[in-house]
Short mmCIF file of N, CA and C in Angstrom, two decimals:
data_model
loop_
_atom_site.label_atom_id
_atom_site.label_comp_id
_atom_site.label_asym_id
_atom_site.label_seq_id
_atom_site.Cartn_x
_atom_site.Cartn_y
_atom_site.Cartn_z
N MET I 29 14.59 12.66 3.23
CA MET I 29 14.47 11.27 3.65
C MET I 29 15.73 10.53 3.24
N ARG I 30 16.25 9.79 4.15
CA ARG I 30 17.39 8.95 3.79
C ARG I 30 16.91 7.83 2.88
N LEU I 31 17.79 7.40 1.99
CA LEU I 31 17.43 6.38 1.01
C LEU I 31 16.95 5.10 1.68
N ILE I 32 17.61 4.67 2.74
CA ILE I 32 17.22 3.43 3.40
C ILE I 32 15.80 3.53 3.95
N GLU I 33 15.44 4.69 4.46
CA GLU I 33 14.09 4.89 4.99
C GLU I 33 13.06 4.78 3.87
N ILE I 34 13.35 5.36 2.74
CA ILE I 34 12.45 5.28 1.59
C ILE I 34 12.27 3.84 1.15
N VAL I 35 13.37 3.11 1.05
CA VAL I 35 13.33 1.72 0.59
C VAL I 35 12.55 0.85 1.57
N VAL I 36 12.80 1.00 2.85
CA VAL I 36 12.11 0.18 3.85
C VAL I 36 10.60 0.47 3.84
N VAL I 37 10.23 1.73 3.80
CA VAL I 37 8.81 2.09 3.80
C VAL I 37 8.14 1.57 2.53
N LEU I 38 8.79 1.74 1.39
CA LEU I 38 8.23 1.26 0.13
C LEU I 38 8.04 -0.25 0.14
N PHE I 39 9.06 -0.98 0.54
CA PHE I 39 8.95 -2.44 0.55
C PHE I 39 7.94 -2.93 1.58
N ALA I 40 7.77 -2.21 2.67
CA ALA I 40 6.74 -2.59 3.65
C ALA I 40 5.35 -2.47 3.02
N VAL I 41 5.11 -1.38 2.32
CA VAL I 41 3.82 -1.20 1.64
C VAL I 41 3.63 -2.29 0.59
N ALA I 42 4.65 -2.53 -0.20
CA ALA I 42 4.56 -3.53 -1.27
C ALA I 42 4.30 -4.93 -0.68
N ARG I 43 4.97 -5.24 0.39
CA ARG I 43 4.84 -6.59 0.98
C ARG I 43 3.47 -6.82 1.59
N VAL I 44 2.98 -5.84 2.35
CA VAL I 44 1.65 -5.99 2.96
C VAL I 44 0.59 -6.06 1.87
N THR I 45 0.74 -5.25 0.84
CA THR I 45 -0.21 -5.27 -0.27
C THR I 45 -0.23 -6.64 -0.94
N ARG I 46 0.93 -7.18 -1.19
CA ARG I 46 1.01 -8.51 -1.83
C ARG I 46 0.46 -9.59 -0.90
N LEU I 47 0.76 -9.48 0.39
CA LEU I 47 0.26 -10.45 1.36
C LEU I 47 -1.27 -10.52 1.32
N VAL I 48 -1.91 -9.38 1.30
CA VAL I 48 -3.37 -9.35 1.30
C VAL I 48 -3.96 -9.80 -0.03
N THR I 49 -3.39 -9.37 -1.13
CA THR I 49 -4.03 -9.59 -2.44
C THR I 49 -3.61 -10.85 -3.17
N ALA I 50 -2.42 -11.40 -2.90
CA ALA I 50 -1.93 -12.46 -3.78
C ALA I 50 -1.25 -13.64 -3.12
N ASP I 51 -0.81 -13.52 -1.89
CA ASP I 51 -0.06 -14.62 -1.30
C ASP I 51 -0.94 -15.83 -1.01
N GLU I 52 -0.34 -16.99 -1.09
CA GLU I 52 -1.04 -18.25 -0.85
C GLU I 52 -1.52 -18.34 0.60
N ILE I 53 -0.75 -17.81 1.53
CA ILE I 53 -1.10 -17.92 2.95
C ILE I 53 -2.41 -17.20 3.28
N THR I 54 -2.78 -16.21 2.48
CA THR I 54 -4.04 -15.49 2.72
C THR I 54 -5.11 -15.84 1.70
N ARG I 55 -4.86 -16.83 0.88
CA ARG I 55 -5.81 -17.19 -0.18
C ARG I 55 -7.18 -17.60 0.38
N ARG I 56 -7.20 -18.49 1.36
CA ARG I 56 -8.48 -18.98 1.88
C ARG I 56 -9.32 -17.87 2.49
N PRO I 57 -8.77 -17.04 3.37
CA PRO I 57 -9.61 -15.96 3.91
C PRO I 57 -10.04 -14.96 2.82
N ARG I 58 -9.14 -14.68 1.89
CA ARG I 58 -9.47 -13.76 0.80
C ARG I 58 -10.62 -14.32 -0.04
N GLU I 59 -10.54 -15.61 -0.41
CA GLU I 59 -11.60 -16.23 -1.19
C GLU I 59 -12.91 -16.29 -0.42
N ALA I 60 -12.85 -16.55 0.87
CA ALA I 60 -14.06 -16.60 1.69
C ALA I 60 -14.74 -15.23 1.73
N ILE I 61 -13.96 -14.19 1.85
CA ILE I 61 -14.52 -12.83 1.87
C ILE I 61 -15.13 -12.50 0.51
N VAL I 62 -14.40 -12.78 -0.55
CA VAL I 62 -14.89 -12.47 -1.90
C VAL I 62 -16.18 -13.23 -2.20
N LYS I 63 -16.28 -14.49 -1.74
CA LYS I 63 -17.49 -15.30 -1.96
C LYS I 63 -18.73 -14.68 -1.30
N ARG I 64 -18.52 -14.07 -0.15
CA ARG I 64 -19.64 -13.49 0.60
C ARG I 64 -20.11 -12.15 0.02
N LEU I 65 -19.30 -11.55 -0.80
CA LEU I 65 -19.65 -10.25 -1.38
C LEU I 65 -20.47 -10.43 -2.64
N PRO I 66 -21.33 -9.47 -2.95
CA PRO I 66 -22.13 -9.58 -4.17
C PRO I 66 -21.25 -9.56 -5.42
N GLU I 67 -21.76 -10.16 -6.48
CA GLU I 67 -21.05 -10.19 -7.77
C GLU I 67 -20.71 -8.76 -8.20
N GLY I 68 -19.47 -8.55 -8.61
CA GLY I 68 -19.05 -7.25 -9.08
C GLY I 68 -18.80 -6.24 -7.98
N SER I 69 -18.69 -6.70 -6.75
CA SER I 69 -18.48 -5.79 -5.62
C SER I 69 -17.13 -5.08 -5.74
N PRO I 70 -17.12 -3.78 -5.49
CA PRO I 70 -15.85 -3.06 -5.50
C PRO I 70 -14.90 -3.53 -4.38
N TYR I 71 -15.47 -4.06 -3.30
CA TYR I 71 -14.63 -4.57 -2.21
C TYR I 71 -13.90 -5.85 -2.62
N ALA I 72 -14.58 -6.67 -3.38
CA ALA I 72 -13.94 -7.88 -3.90
C ALA I 72 -12.80 -7.49 -4.85
N TYR I 73 -13.08 -6.53 -5.70
CA TYR I 73 -12.05 -6.05 -6.62
C TYR I 73 -10.85 -5.50 -5.85
N LEU I 74 -11.14 -4.76 -4.79
CA LEU I 74 -10.08 -4.18 -3.97
C LEU I 74 -9.18 -5.26 -3.36
N LEU I 75 -9.76 -6.36 -2.93
CA LEU I 75 -8.99 -7.45 -2.33
C LEU I 75 -8.10 -8.17 -3.33
N LEU I 76 -8.38 -8.01 -4.61
CA LEU I 76 -7.63 -8.72 -5.64
C LEU I 76 -6.72 -7.81 -6.46
N CYS I 77 -6.84 -6.52 -6.31
CA CYS I 77 -6.09 -5.56 -7.12
C CYS I 77 -5.00 -4.89 -6.29
N ARG I 78 -3.75 -5.20 -6.61
CA ARG I 78 -2.65 -4.63 -5.84
C ARG I 78 -2.50 -3.14 -6.07
N TRP I 79 -2.76 -2.69 -7.29
CA TRP I 79 -2.70 -1.24 -7.55
C TRP I 79 -3.71 -0.52 -6.66
N CYS I 80 -4.90 -1.09 -6.54
CA CYS I 80 -5.98 -0.46 -5.77
C CYS I 80 -5.71 -0.51 -4.27
N LEU I 81 -5.39 -1.69 -3.77
CA LEU I 81 -5.21 -1.85 -2.34
C LEU I 81 -3.98 -1.11 -1.82
N SER I 82 -2.98 -0.95 -2.66
CA SER I 82 -1.76 -0.28 -2.20
C SER I 82 -2.01 1.15 -1.74
N VAL I 83 -3.01 1.81 -2.28
CA VAL I 83 -3.36 3.16 -1.81
C VAL I 83 -3.79 3.11 -0.36
N TRP I 84 -4.61 2.12 -0.03
CA TRP I 84 -5.14 2.00 1.32
C TRP I 84 -4.10 1.49 2.31
N VAL I 85 -3.16 0.71 1.84
CA VAL I 85 -2.05 0.26 2.70
C VAL I 85 -1.07 1.42 2.92
N ALA I 86 -0.81 2.19 1.87
CA ALA I 86 0.16 3.28 1.95
C ALA I 86 -0.30 4.42 2.85
N ALA I 87 -1.60 4.66 2.93
CA ALA I 87 -2.10 5.80 3.72
C ALA I 87 -1.69 5.72 5.20
N PRO I 88 -1.96 4.61 5.90
CA PRO I 88 -1.52 4.57 7.30
C PRO I 88 0.01 4.50 7.44
N VAL I 89 0.67 3.88 6.48
CA VAL I 89 2.14 3.82 6.52
C VAL I 89 2.72 5.24 6.37
N ALA I 90 2.18 6.02 5.45
CA ALA I 90 2.64 7.39 5.27
C ALA I 90 2.35 8.24 6.51
N THR I 91 1.21 7.99 7.13
CA THR I 91 0.87 8.71 8.36
C THR I 91 1.86 8.36 9.47
N ALA I 92 2.16 7.08 9.62
CA ALA I 92 3.13 6.66 10.63
C ALA I 92 4.50 7.24 10.34
N TRP I 93 4.90 7.23 9.06
CA TRP I 93 6.19 7.81 8.69
C TRP I 93 6.22 9.28 9.10
N TRP I 94 5.18 10.01 8.82
CA TRP I 94 5.16 11.45 9.10
C TRP I 94 5.31 11.71 10.59
N HIS I 95 4.69 10.87 11.41
CA HIS I 95 4.74 11.07 12.86
C HIS I 95 6.02 10.53 13.50
N MET I 96 6.61 9.49 12.95
CA MET I 96 7.74 8.83 13.61
C MET I 96 9.10 9.24 13.08
N SER I 97 9.18 9.66 11.85
CA SER I 97 10.48 9.99 11.27
C SER I 97 10.96 11.33 11.79
N ASP I 98 12.25 11.41 12.04
CA ASP I 98 12.82 12.68 12.50
C ASP I 98 13.37 13.51 11.34
N LEU I 99 13.19 13.04 10.13
CA LEU I 99 13.66 13.78 8.97
C LEU I 99 12.72 14.94 8.66
N SER I 100 13.27 16.00 8.07
CA SER I 100 12.46 17.17 7.77
C SER I 100 11.47 16.87 6.65
N ARG I 101 10.35 17.52 6.69
CA ARG I 101 9.31 17.37 5.67
C ARG I 101 9.45 18.49 4.66
N TRP I 102 9.04 18.24 3.42
CA TRP I 102 9.20 19.28 2.42
C TRP I 102 8.20 20.41 2.60
N SER I 103 6.99 20.14 3.07
CA SER I 103 6.03 21.22 3.26
C SER I 103 5.83 21.55 4.73
N GLY I 104 5.97 20.54 5.58
CA GLY I 104 5.74 20.76 7.01
C GLY I 104 4.29 20.61 7.42
N TYR I 105 3.41 20.41 6.45
CA TYR I 105 1.98 20.23 6.73
C TYR I 105 1.60 18.78 6.47
N TRP I 106 1.01 18.14 7.48
CA TRP I 106 0.66 16.73 7.33
C TRP I 106 -0.32 16.52 6.19
N TRP I 107 -1.24 17.45 5.99
CA TRP I 107 -2.27 17.29 4.98
C TRP I 107 -1.73 17.42 3.55
N VAL I 108 -0.49 17.86 3.41
CA VAL I 108 0.18 17.87 2.11
C VAL I 108 1.11 16.67 2.00
N ASP I 109 1.92 16.48 3.02
CA ASP I 109 2.96 15.45 2.97
C ASP I 109 2.40 14.02 3.00
N VAL I 110 1.45 13.74 3.87
CA VAL I 110 0.95 12.37 4.02
C VAL I 110 0.27 11.87 2.73
N PRO I 111 -0.67 12.61 2.15
CA PRO I 111 -1.26 12.11 0.90
C PRO I 111 -0.25 11.99 -0.24
N THR I 112 0.68 12.93 -0.30
CA THR I 112 1.69 12.89 -1.36
C THR I 112 2.57 11.65 -1.22
N VAL I 113 3.03 11.39 -0.02
CA VAL I 113 3.87 10.21 0.23
C VAL I 113 3.06 8.93 -0.01
N ALA I 114 1.80 8.92 0.44
CA ALA I 114 0.97 7.72 0.24
C ALA I 114 0.77 7.43 -1.24
N LEU I 115 0.49 8.45 -2.03
CA LEU I 115 0.32 8.24 -3.46
C LEU I 115 1.61 7.78 -4.13
N ALA I 116 2.73 8.36 -3.71
CA ALA I 116 4.02 7.95 -4.27
C ALA I 116 4.33 6.49 -3.91
N LEU I 117 4.08 6.11 -2.66
CA LEU I 117 4.31 4.73 -2.24
C LEU I 117 3.41 3.76 -3.00
N SER I 118 2.16 4.16 -3.19
CA SER I 118 1.22 3.32 -3.93
C SER I 118 1.67 3.14 -5.38
N TYR I 119 2.08 4.21 -6.00
CA TYR I 119 2.51 4.11 -7.39
C TYR I 119 3.77 3.25 -7.52
N ALA I 120 4.72 3.46 -6.63
CA ALA I 120 5.95 2.66 -6.66
C ALA I 120 5.63 1.19 -6.40
N THR I 121 4.67 0.91 -5.54
CA THR I 121 4.24 -0.47 -5.32
C THR I 121 3.68 -1.07 -6.60
N GLY I 122 2.89 -0.30 -7.30
CA GLY I 122 2.36 -0.75 -8.58
C GLY I 122 3.45 -1.07 -9.58
N LEU I 123 4.49 -0.26 -9.60
CA LEU I 123 5.62 -0.53 -10.49
C LEU I 123 6.35 -1.80 -10.08
N LEU I 124 6.46 -2.03 -8.79
CA LEU I 124 7.08 -3.27 -8.31
C LEU I 124 6.25 -4.49 -8.72
N VAL I 125 4.94 -4.35 -8.69
CA VAL I 125 4.05 -5.44 -9.10
C VAL I 125 4.34 -5.81 -10.56
N ARG I 126 4.50 -4.82 -11.40
CA ARG I 126 4.78 -5.06 -12.81
C ARG I 126 6.11 -5.79 -13.01
N ALA I 127 7.03 -5.62 -12.08
CA ALA I 127 8.35 -6.25 -12.20
C ALA I 127 8.33 -7.72 -11.78
N GLU I 128 7.26 -8.15 -11.09
CA GLU I 128 7.19 -9.55 -10.66
C GLU I 128 6.92 -10.47 -11.84
N PRO I 129 7.52 -11.63 -11.85
CA PRO I 129 7.27 -12.58 -12.93
C PRO I 129 5.79 -12.97 -12.97
N GLY I 130 5.25 -13.04 -14.15
CA GLY I 130 3.88 -13.46 -14.33
C GLY I 130 2.85 -12.37 -14.08
N GLU I 131 3.29 -11.16 -13.85
CA GLU I 131 2.35 -10.06 -13.58
C GLU I 131 2.21 -9.18 -14.79
#
């Protein structure tokens, strides 16, 4: 993978994750959804936890990367490469979250 491709894919995952879980522009819909869910709902937790949601954001991004990128894959099997890339993107997103002020 070229470095620019890695950076763009990582930042896309990080940005979408932050948009859903923490940005002001999505606060009202996020709060409305959380209000409708039962107390202690794992779905409510998912909407507020960037570490958690980043796994679910990274999965389709990793799948799209695997299908659209012309770069060679290390294993050549989607069932190895896609989950591995998704987990790596999720973890890197979590590290980026820690680097944000106030996090």
